[in-house]
Short mmCIF file of C-alpha atoms in Angstrom, two decimals:
data_model
loop_
_atom_site.label_atom_id
_atom_site.label_comp_id
_atom_site.label_asym_id
_atom_site.label_seq_id
_atom_site.Cartn_x
_atom_site.Cartn_y
_atom_site.Cartn_z
CA UNK A 1 -30.66 -20.67 5.85
CA UNK A 2 -30.55 -17.69 3.58
CA UNK A 3 -32.87 -14.93 4.04
CA UNK A 4 -33.47 -11.84 1.87
CA UNK A 5 -33.68 -8.58 3.54
CA UNK A 6 -34.86 -5.38 1.43
CA UNK A 7 -33.26 -2.25 2.75
CA UNK A 8 -33.41 1.03 0.93
CA UNK A 9 -30.68 3.10 1.13
CA UNK A 10 -32.15 6.38 1.62
CA UNK A 11 -34.31 5.06 4.31
CA UNK A 12 -32.64 1.98 6.10
CA UNK A 13 -35.57 0.57 8.02
CA UNK A 14 -34.09 0.23 12.07
CA UNK A 15 -35.34 -3.17 12.02
CA UNK A 16 -34.39 -4.46 9.19
CA UNK A 17 -31.02 -3.34 10.12
CA UNK A 18 -31.15 -4.82 13.53
CA UNK A 19 -31.92 -8.16 11.24
CA UNK A 20 -28.50 -8.29 9.41
CA UNK A 21 -27.23 -7.22 13.16
CA UNK A 22 -28.30 -10.35 15.08
CA UNK A 23 -26.63 -12.18 11.70
CA UNK A 24 -23.61 -10.62 12.39
CA UNK A 25 -23.73 -11.37 16.28
CA UNK A 26 -24.50 -15.10 15.39
CA UNK A 27 -22.02 -15.63 13.55
CA UNK A 28 -23.32 -15.21 10.50
CA UNK A 29 -21.89 -13.72 7.16
CA UNK A 30 -23.96 -11.34 5.45
CA UNK A 31 -23.85 -9.69 1.69
CA UNK A 32 -23.91 -5.95 1.95
CA UNK A 33 -23.85 -3.14 -0.54
CA UNK A 34 -21.21 -0.44 -0.40
CA UNK A 35 -20.48 2.73 -2.36
CA UNK A 36 -18.13 0.26 -5.53
CA UNK A 37 -19.76 -2.80 -4.80
CA UNK A 38 -21.64 -5.36 -2.99
CA UNK A 39 -19.22 -7.10 -0.16
CA UNK A 40 -19.62 -10.14 1.74
CA UNK A 41 -18.79 -9.50 5.31
CA UNK A 42 -18.78 -10.58 9.13
CA UNK A 43 -18.61 -9.65 12.14
CA UNK A 44 -14.69 -9.03 12.94
CA UNK A 45 -15.31 -9.92 16.69
CA UNK A 46 -16.35 -13.05 15.74
CA UNK A 47 -13.39 -15.83 14.87
CA UNK A 48 -16.19 -18.70 13.80
CA UNK A 49 -17.06 -16.14 11.23
CA UNK A 50 -14.00 -14.86 10.20
CA UNK A 51 -12.86 -18.60 9.62
CA UNK A 52 -16.24 -19.34 7.24
CA UNK A 53 -15.94 -15.95 5.43
CA UNK A 54 -11.91 -17.55 4.78
CA UNK A 55 -12.93 -20.75 3.77
CA UNK A 56 -16.09 -19.56 1.45
CA UNK A 57 -12.83 -17.21 -0.31
CA UNK A 58 -10.95 -20.00 -0.41
CA UNK A 59 -7.86 -18.93 1.75
CA UNK A 60 -6.18 -19.19 4.88
CA UNK A 61 -7.04 -16.74 7.63
CA UNK A 62 -3.96 -15.97 8.42
CA UNK A 63 -3.41 -15.27 5.06
CA UNK A 64 -6.34 -13.32 4.36
CA UNK A 65 -6.17 -9.19 3.39
CA UNK A 66 -9.65 -8.59 4.79
CA UNK A 67 -10.53 -4.23 5.10
CA UNK A 68 -12.06 -3.41 7.85
CA UNK A 69 -15.15 -1.65 7.38
CA UNK A 70 -15.79 0.97 9.90
CA UNK A 71 -19.30 3.60 10.39
CA UNK A 72 -16.32 6.21 10.88
CA UNK A 73 -12.53 7.55 11.73
CA UNK A 74 -13.81 7.80 15.84
CA UNK A 75 -12.57 4.19 16.03
CA UNK A 76 -9.36 4.27 13.81
CA UNK A 77 -6.89 4.49 16.55
CA UNK A 78 -8.84 0.86 17.79
CA UNK A 79 -6.92 -0.76 15.05
CA UNK A 80 -4.33 1.55 13.55
CA UNK A 81 -0.98 2.73 15.25
CA UNK A 82 -0.98 6.66 15.86
CA UNK A 83 -0.66 8.44 12.35
CA UNK A 84 0.72 11.75 11.64
CA UNK A 85 -1.87 14.69 11.28
CA UNK A 86 -0.67 15.24 7.08
CA UNK A 87 -2.45 11.25 6.63
CA UNK A 88 -5.79 12.24 9.07
CA UNK A 89 -6.51 14.89 7.11
CA UNK A 90 -6.13 12.99 3.50
CA UNK A 91 -8.37 10.61 5.34
CA UNK A 92 -10.87 12.93 6.74
CA UNK A 93 -11.47 14.41 3.03
CA UNK A 94 -11.42 11.45 1.30
CA UNK A 95 -13.80 9.31 3.66
CA UNK A 96 -16.26 8.62 3.44
CA UNK A 97 -15.49 7.30 0.17
CA UNK A 98 -14.83 4.51 -2.57
CA UNK A 99 -11.11 3.67 -0.72
CA UNK A 100 -8.99 1.20 1.56
CA UNK A 101 -6.46 3.31 3.34
CA UNK A 102 -3.67 0.83 4.25
CA UNK A 103 -2.57 1.79 7.60
CA UNK A 104 0.07 0.34 10.15
CA UNK A 105 -2.11 -2.28 12.31
CA UNK A 106 -1.60 -1.55 16.25
CA UNK A 107 -1.14 -4.26 18.92
CA UNK A 108 -5.19 -4.15 19.96
CA UNK A 109 -6.25 -6.06 16.56
CA UNK A 110 -8.26 -9.11 17.06
CA UNK A 111 -6.44 -12.07 17.33
CA UNK A 112 -6.81 -13.36 13.74
CA UNK A 113 -4.96 -10.13 12.55
CA UNK A 114 -2.13 -9.32 15.09
CA UNK A 115 1.01 -10.83 12.80
CA UNK A 116 -0.31 -8.51 10.16
CA UNK A 117 1.64 -5.02 9.66
CA UNK A 118 -0.51 -3.31 8.17
CA UNK A 119 -4.42 -3.49 8.00
CA UNK A 120 -6.89 -1.59 5.64
CA UNK A 121 -8.98 0.89 6.18
CA UNK A 122 -13.27 1.54 4.29
CA UNK A 123 -15.61 4.08 5.58
CA UNK A 124 -17.72 3.38 2.78
CA UNK A 125 -20.02 6.01 1.55
CA UNK A 126 -23.50 3.98 1.79
CA UNK A 127 -25.81 4.28 4.67
CA UNK A 128 -26.62 0.41 4.66
CA UNK A 129 -23.46 -0.28 5.80
CA UNK A 130 -22.76 2.39 7.79
CA UNK A 131 -25.39 1.95 9.72
CA UNK A 132 -25.36 -1.81 9.85
CA UNK A 133 -21.43 -1.19 11.25
CA UNK A 134 -22.86 1.48 13.75
CA UNK A 135 -25.64 -0.50 15.17
CA UNK A 136 -23.46 -3.50 15.47
CA UNK A 137 -20.75 -1.61 17.24
CA UNK A 138 -17.17 -2.76 15.57
CA UNK A 139 -15.83 -2.70 12.13
CA UNK A 140 -17.03 -5.77 9.74
CA UNK A 141 -14.55 -7.29 7.62
#
């Protein structure tokens, strides 16, 4: 079942964001705005949702190169090997923004991504996307 939820970027409604987060927690897929385009995403911790997303995109999950949409750099160490100071400074200057940084993945990646050497990390400059990820408590892909 599809539902359209209108959310205003300048002042996202907490109730509306919670509806989106509930959909994600229940294994649903969402279309959400970023600072560049609309994204099709799901909860990074939900295997069934990841499979559905890959199927929708017409690719096998093992071959998928999904970006991790994060609410900030504070969770970087959850998914990425330790990076040097110069790289961190570049990330700090550029994010949030319309960039995906390809970084070396660590051993704590969700099981669907453990065979990947690298992961794409995004922190979009969009209040809706950031609030969804923040309320969810983990990235979306």
